[in-house]
Coordinates of C-alpha atoms in Angstrom, one line a residue:
X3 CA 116.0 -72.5 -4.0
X4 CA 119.6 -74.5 -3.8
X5 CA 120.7 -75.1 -0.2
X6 CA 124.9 -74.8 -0.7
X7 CA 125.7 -74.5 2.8
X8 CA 123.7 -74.1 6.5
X9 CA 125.8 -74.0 9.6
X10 CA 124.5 -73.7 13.4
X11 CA 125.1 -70.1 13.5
X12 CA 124.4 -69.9 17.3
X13 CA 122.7 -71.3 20.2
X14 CA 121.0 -68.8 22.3
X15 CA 119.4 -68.7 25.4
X16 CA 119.2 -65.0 26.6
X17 CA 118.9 -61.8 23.6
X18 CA 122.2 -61.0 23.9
X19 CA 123.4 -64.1 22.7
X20 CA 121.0 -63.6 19.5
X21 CA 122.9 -63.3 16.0
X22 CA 122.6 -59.8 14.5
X23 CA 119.8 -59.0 12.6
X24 CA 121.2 -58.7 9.1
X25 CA 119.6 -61.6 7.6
X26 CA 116.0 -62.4 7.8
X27 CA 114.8 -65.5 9.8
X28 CA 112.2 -68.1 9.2
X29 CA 110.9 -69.6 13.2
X30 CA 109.7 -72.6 13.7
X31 CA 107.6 -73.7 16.6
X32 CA 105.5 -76.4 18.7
X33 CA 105.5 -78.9 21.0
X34 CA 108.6 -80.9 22.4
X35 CA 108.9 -83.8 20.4
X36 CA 106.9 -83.1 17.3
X37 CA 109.8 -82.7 14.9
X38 CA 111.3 -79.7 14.8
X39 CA 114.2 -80.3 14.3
X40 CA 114.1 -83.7 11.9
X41 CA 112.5 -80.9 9.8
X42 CA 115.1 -78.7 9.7
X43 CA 117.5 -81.3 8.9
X44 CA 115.2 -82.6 6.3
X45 CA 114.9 -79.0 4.1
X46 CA 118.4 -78.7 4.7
X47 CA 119.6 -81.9 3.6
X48 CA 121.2 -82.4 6.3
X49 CA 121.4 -85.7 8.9
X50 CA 122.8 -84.3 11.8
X51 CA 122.4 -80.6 11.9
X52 CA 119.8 -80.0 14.4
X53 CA 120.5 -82.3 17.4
X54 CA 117.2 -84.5 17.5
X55 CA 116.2 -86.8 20.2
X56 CA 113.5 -89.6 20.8
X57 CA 112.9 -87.6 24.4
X58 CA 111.1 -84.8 24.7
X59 CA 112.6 -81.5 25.2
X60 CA 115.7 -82.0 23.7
X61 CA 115.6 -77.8 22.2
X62 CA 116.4 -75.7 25.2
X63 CA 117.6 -72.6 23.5
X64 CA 116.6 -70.7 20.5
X65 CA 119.2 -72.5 17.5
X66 CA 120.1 -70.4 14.7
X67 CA 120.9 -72.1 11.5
X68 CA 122.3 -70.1 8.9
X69 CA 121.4 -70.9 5.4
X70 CA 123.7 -69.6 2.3
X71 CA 124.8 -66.6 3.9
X72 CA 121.6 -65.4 2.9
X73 CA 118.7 -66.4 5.6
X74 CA 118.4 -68.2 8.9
X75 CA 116.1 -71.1 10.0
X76 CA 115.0 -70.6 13.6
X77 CA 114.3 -73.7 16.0
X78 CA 112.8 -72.6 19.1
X79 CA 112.6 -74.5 22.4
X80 CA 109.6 -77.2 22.1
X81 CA 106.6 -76.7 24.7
X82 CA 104.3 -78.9 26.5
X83 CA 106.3 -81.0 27.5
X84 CA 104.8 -83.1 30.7
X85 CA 107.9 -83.9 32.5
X86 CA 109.5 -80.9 33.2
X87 CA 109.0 -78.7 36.4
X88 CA 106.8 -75.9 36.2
X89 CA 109.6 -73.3 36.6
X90 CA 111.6 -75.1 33.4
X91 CA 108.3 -74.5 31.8
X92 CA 108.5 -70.8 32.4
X93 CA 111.9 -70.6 31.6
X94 CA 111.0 -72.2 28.3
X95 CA 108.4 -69.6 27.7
X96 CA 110.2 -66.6 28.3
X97 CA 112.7 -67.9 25.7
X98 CA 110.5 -68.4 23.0
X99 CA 108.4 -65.1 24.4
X100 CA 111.3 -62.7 24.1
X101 CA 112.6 -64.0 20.4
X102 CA 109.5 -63.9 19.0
X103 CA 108.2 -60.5 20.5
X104 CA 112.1 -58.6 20.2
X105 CA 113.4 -60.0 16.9
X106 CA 113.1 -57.0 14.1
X107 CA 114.1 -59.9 10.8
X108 CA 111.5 -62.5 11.8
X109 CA 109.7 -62.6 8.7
X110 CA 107.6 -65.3 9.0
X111 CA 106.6 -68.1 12.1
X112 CA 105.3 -71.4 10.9
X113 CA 103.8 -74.1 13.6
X114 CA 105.0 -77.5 13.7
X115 CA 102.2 -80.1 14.4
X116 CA 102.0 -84.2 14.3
X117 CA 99.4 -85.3 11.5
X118 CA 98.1 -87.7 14.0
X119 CA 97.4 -86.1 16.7
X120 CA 94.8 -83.5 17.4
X121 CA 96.5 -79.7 18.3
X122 CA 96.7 -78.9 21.9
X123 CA 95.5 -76.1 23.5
X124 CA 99.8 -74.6 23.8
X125 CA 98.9 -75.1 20.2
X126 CA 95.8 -73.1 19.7
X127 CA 97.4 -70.5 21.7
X128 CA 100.1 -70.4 19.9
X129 CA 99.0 -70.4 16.9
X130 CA 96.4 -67.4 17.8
X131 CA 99.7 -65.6 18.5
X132 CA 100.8 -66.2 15.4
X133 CA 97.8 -64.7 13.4
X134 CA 97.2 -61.6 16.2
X135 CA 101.0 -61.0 15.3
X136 CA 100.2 -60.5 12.0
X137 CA 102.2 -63.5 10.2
X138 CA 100.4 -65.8 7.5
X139 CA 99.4 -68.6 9.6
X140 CA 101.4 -71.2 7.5
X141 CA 101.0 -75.0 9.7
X142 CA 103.3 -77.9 8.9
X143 CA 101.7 -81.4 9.8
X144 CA 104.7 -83.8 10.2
X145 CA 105.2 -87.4 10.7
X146 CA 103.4 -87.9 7.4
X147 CA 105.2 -91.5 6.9
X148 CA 103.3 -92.6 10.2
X149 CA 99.8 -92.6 9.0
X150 CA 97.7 -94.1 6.4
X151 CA 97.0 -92.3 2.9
X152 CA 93.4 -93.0 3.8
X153 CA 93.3 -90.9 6.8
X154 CA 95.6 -87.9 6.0
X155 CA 92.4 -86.1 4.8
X156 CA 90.6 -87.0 7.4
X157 CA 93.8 -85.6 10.1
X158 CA 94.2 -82.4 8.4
X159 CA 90.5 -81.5 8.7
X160 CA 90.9 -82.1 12.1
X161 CA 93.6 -79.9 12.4
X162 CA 92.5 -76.8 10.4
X163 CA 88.9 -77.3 12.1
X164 CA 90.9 -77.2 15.7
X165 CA 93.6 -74.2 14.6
X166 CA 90.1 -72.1 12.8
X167 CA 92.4 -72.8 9.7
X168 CA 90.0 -71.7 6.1
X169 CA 93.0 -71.6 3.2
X170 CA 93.8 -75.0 2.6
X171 CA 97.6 -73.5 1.0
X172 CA 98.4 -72.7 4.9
X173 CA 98.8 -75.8 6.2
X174 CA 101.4 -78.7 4.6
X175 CA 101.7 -82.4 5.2
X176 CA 105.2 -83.3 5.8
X177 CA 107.6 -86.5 6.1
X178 CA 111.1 -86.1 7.2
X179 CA 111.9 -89.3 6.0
X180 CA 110.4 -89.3 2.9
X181 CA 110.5 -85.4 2.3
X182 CA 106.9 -85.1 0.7
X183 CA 106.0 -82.1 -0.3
X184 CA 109.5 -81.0 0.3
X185 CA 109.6 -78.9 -3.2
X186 CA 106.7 -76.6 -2.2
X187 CA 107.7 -76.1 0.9
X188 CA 111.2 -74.1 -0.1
X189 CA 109.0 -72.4 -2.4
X190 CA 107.1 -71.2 0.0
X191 CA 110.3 -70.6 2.0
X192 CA 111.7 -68.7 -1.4
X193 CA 108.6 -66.7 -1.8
X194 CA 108.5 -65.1 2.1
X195 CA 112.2 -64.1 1.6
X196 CA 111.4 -62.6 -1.9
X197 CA 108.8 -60.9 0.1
X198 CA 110.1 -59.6 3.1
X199 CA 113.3 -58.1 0.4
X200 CA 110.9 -56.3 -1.2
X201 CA 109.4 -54.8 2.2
X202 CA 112.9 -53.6 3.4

């Protein structure tokens, strides 16, 4: 897949403000600070397309990034995050509720995690969402650059033990900075659009 062009289509906080559904979308989700959106920038080739932050909770609303005309990435509003009130919490979760429970073109919802860290329990539920809602179950373990080669094994056995993950080709190791595994992730990408084209 050749990225040509991707453009914040729109920032959203309520349904109404959601793009139409004429193109399939791709979400992406977990916890505040885990790399969201240095992702998205990263498979896009881009440095400054998702807004990224070094404090937590930076994604508020649901950002629509539209890729060649032909697809959109999602970024959804990060969770967990300590700091914030309870009722911000909420507020949060009834975003990222009513997108992923409403949206018709979501093809396919992948969870962001950090290789170093051991999933949460937001996580697990979230990711149990993910399967019950009957999507692949595809994990992306980012901050890659941050760790060891020694212990990435280790990490990600850690994580797929934690998430009840059994097909090693759902879950990826990722670096922003140095884009590993970049390639087989927009084939992946490619492949679930091919997919969900064929469906319609």
């Amino acid at each position: 897949m050749k990225i040509i062009k991707s453009d914040l289509e729109k920032i959203a906080f309520l349904k109404e403000q959601y793009p139409d559904e004429s193109l399939p979308e791709i979400a992406f989700c977990g916890r505040s600070n885990v790399g969201k959106s240095s992702f998205i920038n990263s498979i896009l080739d881009r440095k400054n397309l998702a807004r990224t932050s070094s404090k937590p909770g930076k994604t508020r609303t649901v950002n629509f990034y539209n890729v060649n005309d032909e697809f959109r990435l999602v970024d959804l509003p990060g969770y967990g995050y300590a700091q914030t009130s309870k009722s911000e919490k909420k507020k949060w979760a009834t975003v990222i509720e009513t997108y992923l429970n409403t949206r018709e073109n979501l093809c396919e919802v992948f969870l962001i995690v950090d290789i170093r860290h051991k999933p949460t329990t937001q996580d697990k539920e979230m990711y149990r969402w993910i399967i019950e809602s009957g999507f692949c179950g595809f994990v992306i373990a980012t901050k890659l650059d941050k760790i060891g080669k020694t212990i990435v094994r280790k990490n990600l056995n850690i994580i797929k033990k934690e998430l009840g993950i059994e097909d090693d080709d759902l879950i990826y190791e990722y670096s922003s900075t140095t884009k590993k595994n970049k390639d087989i992730l927009m084939k992946q990408l490619e492949m679930i659009l091919k997919y969900s084209n064929e469906d319609e």
